[in-house]
Amino acid sequence: MKLEHYLDNQKEIIDKYLDIYLPKEDEYPGIIHESMRYSVFAGGKRFRPILTLASASACGGDFDKVISTACSLEIIHAYSLIHDDLPAMDNDDYRRGQLSNHKKYSEYIAILAGDALLTKAFEIMDKEVVVDVAKAIGSLGVVGGQVVDMQLAKENLEISLPLIEYIHTHKTGALIAVSCKAGAVLSGAPGNIVNAIKIYGENIGFAFQIIDDIFDNDGYTALVGESEARKSAMNFIERAKKELVCLPKKNREILVELADYVASRTE
Ligand code: GRG
């Protein structure tokens, strides 16, 4: 199957399950459920849950065992975007071409929708990966990356390569890496494979954010220029793919294709 079809197909499956896991709009108090669903279903590539499912499949895992965790990682991602857009953070009026959650529903609803999404994610994820996910998104992970990014934006910190690397590995890389790792853990993969898939995730996570910086002409690109940034992203993709040699060739194919997709993506 061509990658494009694979991605569309996985997205469709993930959306079907997200619809099952999230409370319906008519559940009281409806406004919070409407707001949660608005952000989860307002587009999005579903890249993190796709990685969880792909890592599980590369490790011979069972779809039924991983789908709730895969969806929980997308729900965490949706939460992070809602809070990232808030006036106290990036103050963005639009996300994915539509009004951001606080613009559509008010600030207090957007904060609570984020809180409820994060809580829902921990309700549905497999208990075996709760600690890994909590560590990846807390103050030593995504939150830490967001703090330093906010300091850079609001407190005139001097931009430098180590600072950008910290932000990218924490704010973006940590959730992508744990999305990959969770798929391996829940498939009962041995420690060396779990570790390789986690490092794969860290590398594609870094490359993913560098490509985002190229789109936005900021961050890494602002420091080193577009051509260096692209080279650097390619290096991380190659490093990611090298980690997969511990998997049989047939099993690693989809992860290799997803790594290449990160470098070539246009959205
Ligand atoms: C604890 C998870 C957590 C968050 C609290 C608000 C915050 C702290 C962090 C913000 C993190 C953030 C917004 C990172 C940006 C990551 C990123 C590259 C977003 C774009 O991802 P895509 O391209 O988006 O996968 P789509 O629209 O396809 O879903």
Coordinates of C-alpha atoms and ligand atoms in Angstrom, one line a residue:
M1 CA 0.0 0.0 0.0
K2 CA 1.3 3.5 -0.8
L3 CA 2.2 5.6 2.2
E4 CA -0.5 8.1 1.4
H5 CA -3.2 5.5 1.5
Y6 CA -1.7 4.0 4.6
L7 CA -1.8 7.4 6.4
D8 CA -5.4 8.0 5.3
N9 CA -6.5 4.6 6.3
Q10 CA -4.9 4.8 9.8
K11 CA -6.3 8.3 10.3
E12 CA -9.8 7.0 9.5
I13 CA -9.4 4.2 12.0
I14 CA -8.0 6.5 14.7
D15 CA -10.8 9.0 14.2
K16 CA -13.4 6.2 14.6
Y17 CA -11.9 5.3 18.0
L18 CA -11.4 8.9 19.1
D19 CA -15.1 9.3 18.5
I20 CA -15.9 6.3 20.7
Y21 CA -13.5 7.4 23.5
L22 CA -14.6 11.1 23.8
P23 CA -17.9 11.9 25.5
K24 CA -20.6 13.0 23.1
E25 CA -21.6 16.7 22.8
D26 CA -25.0 16.0 24.3
E27 CA -23.5 14.7 27.6
Y28 CA -24.0 17.3 30.3
P29 CA -22.3 19.8 30.5
G30 CA -22.4 19.8 26.7
I31 CA -20.2 22.8 26.1
I32 CA -17.1 21.2 27.5
H33 CA -17.6 18.1 25.3
E34 CA -18.3 20.2 22.3
S35 CA -15.1 22.2 22.9
M36 CA -13.0 19.0 23.4
R37 CA -14.3 17.5 20.2
Y38 CA -13.9 20.7 18.3
S39 CA -10.1 20.6 18.8
V40 CA -9.7 16.9 18.5
F41 CA -11.6 16.8 15.2
A42 CA -10.5 20.1 13.7
G43 CA -8.1 18.3 11.3
G44 CA -4.6 17.1 12.2
K45 CA -2.5 14.4 10.7
R46 CA -2.7 11.9 13.6
F47 CA 1.0 11.4 13.4
R48 CA 1.6 10.4 17.0
P49 CA -1.1 7.6 17.2
I50 CA 0.0 6.5 13.7
L51 CA 3.5 6.0 15.1
T52 CA 2.2 4.1 18.1
L53 CA 0.3 1.7 15.8
A54 CA 3.2 1.4 13.4
S55 CA 5.7 0.7 16.2
A56 CA 3.4 -2.0 17.6
S57 CA 2.9 -3.6 14.2
A58 CA 6.7 -3.5 13.7
C59 CA 7.1 -5.4 17.0
G60 CA 4.3 -8.0 16.1
G61 CA 1.9 -6.4 18.5
D62 CA -1.9 -6.6 18.7
F63 CA -4.0 -3.6 17.4
D64 CA -6.6 -4.1 20.2
K65 CA -4.0 -3.8 22.9
V66 CA -2.6 -0.4 21.6
I67 CA -5.4 1.5 20.0
S68 CA -6.6 3.2 23.3
T69 CA -3.1 4.3 24.1
A70 CA -2.5 5.5 20.5
C71 CA -5.7 7.6 20.8
S72 CA -4.7 8.9 24.3
L73 CA -1.5 10.3 22.7
E74 CA -3.5 12.2 20.1
I75 CA -5.8 13.5 22.8
I76 CA -2.7 14.8 24.8
H77 CA -1.5 16.4 21.6
A78 CA -4.9 18.1 21.1
Y79 CA -4.7 19.4 24.7
S80 CA -1.2 20.8 24.2
L81 CA -2.3 22.7 21.1
I82 CA -5.3 24.2 22.9
H83 CA -3.1 25.5 25.8
D84 CA -0.3 26.5 23.4
D85 CA -2.8 28.9 21.6
L86 CA -4.1 30.6 24.9
P87 CA -3.5 34.3 25.3
A88 CA -1.0 33.6 28.1
M89 CA 1.1 31.4 25.8
D90 CA 1.3 32.0 22.0
N91 CA -2.0 33.9 21.8
D92 CA -3.0 32.5 18.5
D93 CA -6.5 33.2 17.1
Y94 CA -6.3 30.3 14.6
R95 CA -5.2 26.7 14.5
R96 CA -5.3 24.6 11.4
G97 CA -7.2 27.4 9.6
Q98 CA -10.0 27.5 12.1
L99 CA -10.6 29.6 15.2
S100 CA -8.5 28.4 18.1
N101 CA -10.4 26.8 21.0
H102 CA -10.5 29.9 23.3
K103 CA -11.6 32.1 20.4
K104 CA -14.5 29.8 19.7
Y105 CA -15.5 28.9 23.2
S106 CA -13.9 31.4 25.6
E107 CA -10.7 31.2 27.6
Y108 CA -12.2 29.3 30.6
I109 CA -13.7 26.7 28.5
A110 CA -10.5 26.2 26.5
I111 CA -8.5 25.8 29.7
L112 CA -11.0 23.3 31.1
A113 CA -11.2 21.4 27.7
G114 CA -7.4 21.0 27.9
D115 CA -7.6 19.8 31.5
A116 CA -10.4 17.3 30.6
L117 CA -8.6 16.0 27.5
L118 CA -5.4 15.4 29.5
T119 CA -7.4 13.6 32.2
K120 CA -9.3 11.5 29.6
A121 CA -6.0 10.5 28.0
F122 CA -4.8 9.0 31.3
E123 CA -8.2 7.3 31.8
I124 CA -8.0 5.4 28.5
M125 CA -4.3 4.7 28.1
D126 CA -2.9 1.3 29.0
K127 CA -1.7 1.3 32.6
E128 CA 1.6 -0.2 31.6
V129 CA 2.8 3.0 29.9
V130 CA 1.3 5.6 32.3
V131 CA 4.7 6.4 33.9
D132 CA 6.5 6.7 30.6
V133 CA 3.9 9.1 29.2
A134 CA 3.7 11.1 32.4
K135 CA 7.5 11.5 32.4
A136 CA 7.6 12.4 28.7
I137 CA 5.1 15.2 29.0
G138 CA 5.9 16.7 32.5
S139 CA 8.4 19.3 33.6
L140 CA 11.3 17.2 32.4
G141 CA 9.6 16.7 29.0
V142 CA 7.0 18.6 27.0
V143 CA 6.2 21.1 29.7
G144 CA 9.9 21.9 30.2
G145 CA 10.3 22.5 26.5
Q146 CA 7.3 24.8 26.5
V147 CA 8.6 26.7 29.5
V148 CA 11.9 27.4 27.7
D149 CA 10.1 28.3 24.5
M150 CA 7.9 30.8 26.4
Q151 CA 11.0 32.3 28.1
L152 CA 12.6 32.7 24.7
A153 CA 9.5 34.4 23.3
K154 CA 8.6 36.6 26.3
E155 CA 11.8 37.2 28.2
N156 CA 14.3 38.0 25.5
L157 CA 16.5 35.0 26.2
E158 CA 19.3 34.9 23.7
I159 CA 18.6 32.3 21.0
S160 CA 21.3 29.6 20.7
L161 CA 21.7 26.1 19.2
P162 CA 21.7 24.3 22.6
L163 CA 18.5 26.2 23.6
I164 CA 16.7 25.4 20.4
E165 CA 17.8 21.8 20.7
Y166 CA 16.4 21.6 24.3
I167 CA 13.1 23.1 23.1
H168 CA 12.8 20.7 20.2
T169 CA 13.7 17.6 22.0
H170 CA 11.4 18.4 24.9
K171 CA 8.5 20.3 23.5
T172 CA 8.0 18.2 20.3
G173 CA 10.4 15.2 20.5
A174 CA 9.4 13.8 23.8
L175 CA 5.7 13.1 22.9
I176 CA 6.7 11.7 19.5
A177 CA 9.4 9.5 21.1
V178 CA 7.0 8.1 23.8
S179 CA 4.3 7.5 21.1
C180 CA 6.8 5.2 19.4
K181 CA 8.0 3.6 22.6
A182 CA 4.5 2.9 23.9
G183 CA 3.7 0.8 20.8
A184 CA 6.8 -1.3 21.4
V185 CA 6.3 -1.7 25.1
L186 CA 2.6 -2.7 24.7
S187 CA 3.7 -5.3 22.1
G188 CA 6.0 -7.0 24.6
A189 CA 9.1 -6.1 22.6
P190 CA 12.4 -6.9 24.4
G191 CA 14.4 -4.0 26.0
N192 CA 16.9 -3.5 23.2
I193 CA 14.0 -3.1 20.6
V194 CA 12.0 -0.8 22.9
N195 CA 15.1 1.3 23.3
A196 CA 15.9 1.4 19.6
I197 CA 12.3 2.4 18.8
K198 CA 12.5 5.2 21.4
I199 CA 15.7 6.5 20.0
Y200 CA 14.1 6.3 16.5
G201 CA 11.3 8.4 17.9
E202 CA 13.6 11.0 19.4
N203 CA 15.4 11.5 16.1
I204 CA 12.3 11.7 14.0
G205 CA 10.8 14.0 16.6
F206 CA 13.7 16.4 16.3
A207 CA 13.6 16.3 12.5
F208 CA 9.8 16.9 12.6
Q209 CA 10.3 20.1 14.5
I210 CA 13.1 21.3 12.2
I211 CA 10.8 20.8 9.2
D212 CA 8.2 22.8 11.1
D213 CA 10.8 25.6 11.6
I214 CA 11.5 25.5 7.9
F215 CA 7.7 26.0 7.2
D216 CA 7.6 28.9 9.7
N217 CA 11.1 30.2 8.9
D218 CA 11.9 30.4 12.6
G219 CA 13.7 28.4 15.4
Y220 CA 16.4 26.2 13.9
T221 CA 16.0 27.8 10.4
A222 CA 16.4 31.3 11.9
L223 CA 19.7 30.2 13.4
V224 CA 21.4 28.1 10.6
G225 CA 19.4 28.9 7.5
E226 CA 17.1 26.7 5.5
S227 CA 19.6 24.6 3.6
E228 CA 21.5 23.7 6.8
A229 CA 18.3 23.0 8.6
R230 CA 17.2 20.6 5.9
K231 CA 20.6 18.8 6.0
S232 CA 20.3 18.5 9.8
A233 CA 16.8 17.1 9.5
M234 CA 18.0 14.5 7.0
N235 CA 20.8 13.6 9.4
F236 CA 18.3 12.9 12.2
I237 CA 16.2 10.9 9.8
E238 CA 19.1 8.7 8.8
R239 CA 20.1 8.2 12.5
A240 CA 16.5 7.2 13.2
K241 CA 16.5 4.6 10.4
K242 CA 19.8 3.2 11.6
E243 CA 18.3 2.4 14.9
L244 CA 15.8 0.0 13.2
V245 CA 18.4 -2.5 12.1
C246 CA 17.6 -4.7 15.1
L247 CA 14.2 -5.4 13.6
P248 CA 13.7 -7.8 10.7
K249 CA 13.6 -5.9 7.4
K250 CA 9.9 -6.6 6.7
N251 CA 8.9 -5.4 10.1
R252 CA 10.9 -2.1 9.9
E253 CA 9.5 -1.0 6.5
I254 CA 6.6 1.1 7.7
L255 CA 8.8 2.9 10.3
V256 CA 11.4 3.6 7.6
E257 CA 8.7 5.1 5.4
L258 CA 7.3 7.2 8.2
A259 CA 10.8 8.5 8.9
D260 CA 11.1 9.5 5.2
Y261 CA 7.6 11.1 5.4
V262 CA 8.8 13.4 8.2
A263 CA 11.5 14.8 5.9
S264 CA 9.4 15.1 2.8
R265 CA 6.1 16.3 4.4
T266 CA 4.5 19.5 3.1
E267 CA 2.1 20.1 6.0
Ligands
GRG1 C1 1.8 18.4 29.0 C2 1.5 17.8 26.6 C3 1.6 18.9 27.6 C4 1.4 20.2 27.3 C5 1.5 21.3 28.2 C6 1.1 23.8 26.1 C7 2.2 22.9 26.3 C8 2.5 22.4 27.7 C9 3.0 22.5 25.3 C10 2.9 22.9 23.9 C11 3.5 21.8 23.1 C12 3.4 22.1 21.6 C13 2.2 22.9 21.1 C14 4.3 21.6 20.8 C15 4.2 21.8 19.3 C16 4.4 20.5 18.7 C17 4.0 20.5 17.2 C18 5.1 20.2 16.3 C19 2.8 20.7 16.8 C20 2.3 20.5 15.4 O1 2.1 19.1 15.3 P1 1.5 18.4 14.0 O2 2.1 19.0 12.7 O3 0.0 19.0 14.1 O4 1.5 16.9 14.1 P2 -1.4 18.4 13.5 O5 -2.2 19.7 13.2 O6 -1.1 17.6 12.3 O7 -2.0 17.6 14.6

